[in-house]
GROMACS .gro file of C-alpha atoms in nm:
model
  233
    1MET     CA    1  -1.550   1.956   0.288
    2ARG     CA    2  -1.723   1.844  -0.051
    3ARG     CA    3  -1.711   1.488   0.010
    4THR     CA    4  -1.820   1.268  -0.261
    5LEU     CA    5  -2.078   1.478  -0.417
    6PHE     CA    6  -1.820   1.540  -0.688
    7ARG     CA    7  -1.719   1.213  -0.767
    8LEU     CA    8  -2.052   1.084  -0.801
    9ALA     CA    9  -2.086   1.253  -1.126
   10ALA     CA   10  -1.806   1.004  -1.242
   11VAL     CA   11  -1.987   0.700  -1.114
   12LYS     CA   12  -2.081   0.409  -1.333
   13PRO     CA   13  -2.426   0.315  -1.410
   14ALA     CA   14  -2.376   0.008  -1.131
   15ARG     CA   15  -2.242   0.314  -0.887
   16TYR     CA   16  -1.876   0.227  -0.896
   17LEU     CA   17  -1.635   0.485  -0.879
   18GLU     CA   18  -1.401   0.544  -1.214
   19PRO     CA   19  -1.019   0.496  -1.101
   20ASN     CA   20  -0.812   0.794  -1.160
   21THR     CA   21  -1.100   1.053  -1.201
   22PRO     CA   22  -1.099   1.358  -1.015
   23THR     CA   23  -1.182   1.364  -0.656
   24GLY     CA   24  -1.233   1.736  -0.616
   25ILE     CA   25  -0.923   1.782  -0.446
   26THR     CA   26  -0.651   1.891  -0.676
   27GLY     CA   27  -0.354   1.643  -0.754
   28LEU     CA   28  -0.578   1.335  -0.580
   29LEU     CA   29  -0.703   1.116  -0.830
   30THR     CA   30  -0.961   0.830  -0.733
   31HIS     CA   31  -0.784   0.524  -0.620
   32GLY     CA   32  -0.853   0.217  -0.796
   33SER     CA   33  -0.826  -0.035  -0.521
   34PRO     CA   34  -0.825   0.151  -0.192
   35ARG     CA   35  -0.966  -0.158   0.031
   36ALA     CA   36  -0.670  -0.416  -0.063
   37HIS     CA   37  -0.434  -0.095  -0.045
   38LEU     CA   38  -0.546  -0.013   0.314
   39LEU     CA   39  -0.510  -0.361   0.420
   40TYR     CA   40  -0.189  -0.434   0.319
   41LEU     CA   41  -0.058  -0.091   0.466
   42TYR     CA   42  -0.246  -0.150   0.811
   43THR     CA   43  -0.127  -0.488   0.821
   44THR     CA   44   0.240  -0.416   0.738
   45THR     CA   45   0.214  -0.129   0.993
   46LEU     CA   46   0.104  -0.322   1.267
   47ASP     CA   47   0.369  -0.585   1.182
   48LYS     CA   48   0.657  -0.330   1.145
   49LEU     CA   49   0.546  -0.169   1.511
   50LYS     CA   50   0.638  -0.521   1.660
   51ALA     CA   51   1.000  -0.345   1.679
   52VAL     CA   52   0.879  -0.132   1.938
   53PRO     CA   53   0.848  -0.225   2.311
   54GLU     CA   54   0.487  -0.295   2.393
   55HIS     CA   55   0.508   0.000   2.708
   56SER     CA   56   0.587   0.219   2.433
   57VAL     CA   57   0.305   0.526   2.396
   58TYR     CA   58   0.343   0.557   2.034
   59ARG     CA   59   0.314   0.181   2.000
   60LYS     CA   60   0.022   0.197   2.184
   61SER     CA   61  -0.135   0.485   2.023
   62VAL     CA   62  -0.054   0.385   1.678
   63GLU     CA   63  -0.147   0.018   1.712
   64ALA     CA   64  -0.508   0.099   1.860
   65LEU     CA   65  -0.581   0.305   1.571
   66THR     CA   66  -0.433   0.116   1.295
   67LYS     CA   67  -0.656  -0.160   1.447
   68HIS     CA   68  -0.966   0.021   1.474
   69ARG     CA   69  -0.929   0.126   1.096
   70LEU     CA   70  -0.787  -0.212   0.991
   71SER     CA   71  -1.121  -0.371   1.140
   72ILE     CA   72  -1.365  -0.113   0.975
   73VAL     CA   73  -1.198  -0.166   0.614
   74GLU     CA   74  -1.211  -0.545   0.651
   75GLN     CA   75  -1.596  -0.515   0.750
   76ALA     CA   76  -1.630  -0.361   0.395
   77VAL     CA   77  -1.632  -0.671   0.155
   78PRO     CA   78  -1.704  -0.575  -0.218
   79PRO     CA   79  -1.972  -0.780  -0.434
   80GLY     CA   80  -1.822  -1.103  -0.549
   81TYR     CA   81  -1.525  -1.104  -0.316
   82ALA     CA   82  -1.580  -1.476  -0.228
   83GLU     CA   83  -1.562  -1.640  -0.551
   84TRP     CA   84  -1.272  -1.408  -0.651
   85SER     CA   85  -1.084  -1.528  -0.366
   86LYS     CA   86  -1.115  -1.889  -0.444
   87ARG     CA   87  -1.007  -1.796  -0.836
   88ALA     CA   88  -0.691  -1.608  -0.684
   89GLN     CA   89  -0.591  -1.876  -0.443
   90LYS     CA   90  -0.625  -2.122  -0.749
   91LEU     CA   91  -0.437  -1.880  -0.972
   92VAL     CA   92  -0.125  -1.864  -0.718
   93ALA     CA   93  -0.120  -2.239  -0.638
   94ASP     CA   94  -0.133  -2.334  -0.991
   95HIS     CA   95   0.161  -2.064  -1.085
   96PRO     CA   96   0.385  -2.067  -0.784
   97GLU     CA   97   0.692  -1.960  -0.993
   98GLN     CA   98   0.506  -1.639  -1.085
   99PHE     CA   99   0.499  -1.557  -0.730
  100ASN     CA  100   0.787  -1.651  -0.587
  101VAL     CA  101   0.954  -1.318  -0.470
  102SER     CA  102   1.025  -1.358  -0.075
  103GLU     CA  103   0.965  -1.072   0.165
  104GLU     CA  104   1.317  -1.023   0.229
  105ALA     CA  105   1.399  -0.984  -0.137
  106SER     CA  106   1.561  -0.631  -0.261
  107GLY     CA  107   1.180  -0.495  -0.313
  108SER     CA  108   1.219  -0.514  -0.688
  109VAL     CA  109   0.982  -0.681  -0.875
  110ASP     CA  110   1.049  -0.763  -1.224
  111GLY     CA  111   0.864  -0.903  -1.525
  112ALA     CA  112   0.580  -1.146  -1.438
  113ALA     CA  113   0.688  -1.215  -1.092
  114ALA     CA  114   0.508  -1.078  -0.776
  115ALA     CA  115   0.587  -1.046  -0.444
  116ARG     CA  116   0.364  -1.283  -0.191
  117ILE     CA  117   0.393  -1.136   0.154
  118GLU     CA  118   0.221  -1.329   0.447
  119ARG     CA  119   0.123  -1.090   0.741
  120ASP     CA  120  -0.055  -1.238   1.032
  121GLY     CA  121  -0.193  -1.486   0.857
  122GLN     CA  122  -0.314  -1.308   0.559
  123VAL     CA  123  -0.169  -1.330   0.233
  124PHE     CA  124  -0.098  -1.024  -0.013
  125ILE     CA  125   0.007  -1.031  -0.369
  126VAL     CA  126   0.218  -0.715  -0.477
  127ARG     CA  127   0.273  -0.711  -0.818
  128ASP     CA  128   0.486  -0.463  -1.032
  129VAL     CA  129   0.497  -0.550  -1.389
  130VAL     CA  130   0.752  -0.376  -1.583
  131THR     CA  131   0.660  -0.144  -1.882
  132GLU     CA  132   0.827  -0.261  -2.193
  133VAL     CA  133   1.016   0.027  -2.283
  134ASP     CA  134   1.069   0.116  -2.686
  135ILE     CA  135   1.460   0.153  -2.741
  136ARG     CA  136   1.390   0.400  -3.005
  137ASP     CA  137   1.252   0.644  -2.723
  138GLN     CA  138   1.578   0.610  -2.510
  139GLU     CA  139   1.831   0.872  -2.518
  140TRP     CA  140   2.188   0.767  -2.668
  141ASP     CA  141   2.455   0.786  -2.382
  142GLY     CA  142   2.732   0.873  -2.629
  143GLU     CA  143   2.885   0.545  -2.607
  144ARG     CA  144   3.001   0.369  -2.935
  145ASP     CA  145   2.913   0.018  -2.982
  146THR     CA  146   3.244  -0.149  -3.084
  147GLY     CA  147   3.153  -0.504  -2.960
  148LEU     CA  148   3.199  -0.820  -3.183
  149GLY     CA  149   2.921  -0.995  -3.364
  150PRO     CA  150   2.585  -0.902  -3.525
  151GLU     CA  151   2.460  -0.807  -3.194
  152GLY     CA  152   2.742  -0.579  -3.075
  153LEU     CA  153   2.716  -0.467  -2.703
  154ALA     CA  154   2.385  -0.684  -2.661
  155GLN     CA  155   2.378  -0.927  -2.393
  156GLN     CA  156   2.251  -1.261  -2.440
  157LYS     CA  157   1.919  -1.295  -2.374
  158ASP     CA  158   1.737  -1.519  -2.107
  159LEU     CA  159   1.519  -1.748  -2.324
  160GLY     CA  160   1.329  -1.900  -2.038
  161ASP     CA  161   0.952  -1.882  -2.003
  162THR     CA  162   0.874  -1.512  -1.950
  163ARG     CA  163   0.489  -1.553  -1.977
  164GLN     CA  164   0.304  -1.338  -1.732
  165VAL     CA  165  -0.003  -1.473  -1.562
  166LYS     CA  166  -0.293  -1.251  -1.587
  167TRP     CA  167  -0.360  -1.122  -1.217
  168GLU     CA  168  -0.728  -1.048  -1.155
  169PRO     CA  169  -0.742  -0.760  -0.912
  170GLU     CA  170  -0.977  -0.764  -0.621
  171PRO     CA  171  -1.344  -0.650  -0.683
  172GLN     CA  172  -1.415  -0.282  -0.638
  173LEU     CA  173  -1.629  -0.153  -0.349
  174THR     CA  174  -1.928   0.016  -0.452
  175ALA     CA  175  -1.971   0.380  -0.418
  176ASP     CA  176  -2.193   0.375  -0.151
  177GLN     CA  177  -1.988   0.115   0.029
  178ILE     CA  178  -1.692   0.405  -0.002
  179LEU     CA  179  -1.896   0.658   0.159
  180GLU     CA  180  -1.983   0.417   0.436
  181LEU     CA  181  -1.609   0.372   0.479
  182GLU     CA  182  -1.520   0.734   0.471
  183ASN     CA  183  -1.805   0.821   0.720
  184LYS     CA  184  -1.699   0.553   0.964
  185ILE     CA  185  -1.318   0.646   0.958
  186GLY     CA  186  -1.403   1.007   0.958
  187HIS     CA  187  -1.077   1.142   0.788
  188GLY     CA  188  -1.173   1.286   0.467
  189LEU     CA  189  -1.191   1.103   0.157
  190ILE     CA  190  -1.064   0.737   0.111
  191GLU     CA  191  -0.751   0.835  -0.098
  192GLU     CA  192  -0.681   1.091   0.208
  193VAL     CA  193  -0.696   0.797   0.466
  194VAL     CA  194  -0.455   0.593   0.192
  195GLN     CA  195  -0.208   0.877   0.211
  196VAL     CA  196  -0.202   0.887   0.594
  197ALA     CA  197  -0.180   0.507   0.602
  198GLU     CA  198   0.141   0.540   0.374
  199GLY     CA  199   0.269   0.808   0.571
  200GLU     CA  200   0.208   0.621   0.900
  201LEU     CA  201   0.385   0.335   0.747
  202LYS     CA  202   0.707   0.511   0.658
  203LEU     CA  203   0.702   0.672   0.971
  204VAL     CA  204   0.729   0.377   1.190
  205ASP     CA  205   1.074   0.295   1.033
  206THR     CA  206   1.204   0.651   1.130
  207MET     CA  207   1.050   0.620   1.497
  208VAL     CA  208   1.199   0.279   1.525
  209LYS     CA  209   1.565   0.408   1.411
  210ALA     CA  210   1.541   0.695   1.647
  211LYS     CA  211   1.435   0.466   1.935
  212VAL     CA  212   1.187   0.727   2.068
  213TRP     CA  213   1.092   0.493   2.377
  214GLU     CA  214   1.397   0.545   2.505
  215ASP     CA  215   1.454   0.821   2.795
  216LEU     CA  216   1.597   1.165   2.688
  217GLU     CA  217   1.957   1.217   2.722
  218GLU     CA  218   1.892   1.500   2.931
  219ALA     CA  219   1.633   1.470   3.196
  220PRO     CA  220   1.360   1.751   3.177
  221ALA     CA  221   1.298   2.004   3.454
  222GLU     CA  222   1.049   1.920   3.716
  223GLY     CA  223   0.732   2.057   3.619
  224GLN     CA  224   0.819   2.099   3.214
  225TRP     CA  225   0.575   1.904   3.062
  226ASN     CA  226   0.308   2.018   3.275
  227TYR     CA  227   0.060   2.245   3.077
  228PHE     CA  228  -0.252   2.403   3.150
  229GLU     CA  229  -0.322   2.230   3.434
  230ARG     CA  230  -0.613   2.379   3.706
  231ASN     CA  231  -0.475   2.455   4.043
  232SER     CA  232  -0.709   2.480   4.322
  233ALA     CA  233  -0.464   2.593   4.548
   0.00000   0.00000   0.00000
């Protein structure tokens, strides 16, 4: 597989990969913050695995692989990370009202608010600022505005403080750091690693729901799971 050779053509002078540029794989664009995303995915996966009994082979295997990859990603620290971390912590402390969505919330993050999620002592800020939509671009649903008053069906607007705090993204890893990560993990491009991590996180919920650690309803026949064994007899 062509690894990052194609991508290096889009590298900035300081050797940073340009987000949303082609990776050389159809439909897969360069991720803007793979380190932060992977840290969140891996830590969340480990947290969800706690719902699976410790003796489960599934939990043991996924936990071991996830912890291994998490340690690799944690060791890759982008330039300027320490300074950014101090600024980020101060921003959260100064504007707690903007980071007040709890982990148990519905999952919808509106306006300037953001989810402040804690996993095993680590704090993640998950933001999803809603894009303003021009009413002129919206399709009419056929309903006639028969409401009273000059505003018709319009509802009372919230006049509270809706100013958005400008969140500074985590510094990017250099192109060399990305390449080193890809080589250590050994699972293709970093964007492919992110896709696998996203899939594994979703799979945990399915496996927990199915209770894969429980015994089968019908016991397998003796020797059913013994394949390709060398028999010296």
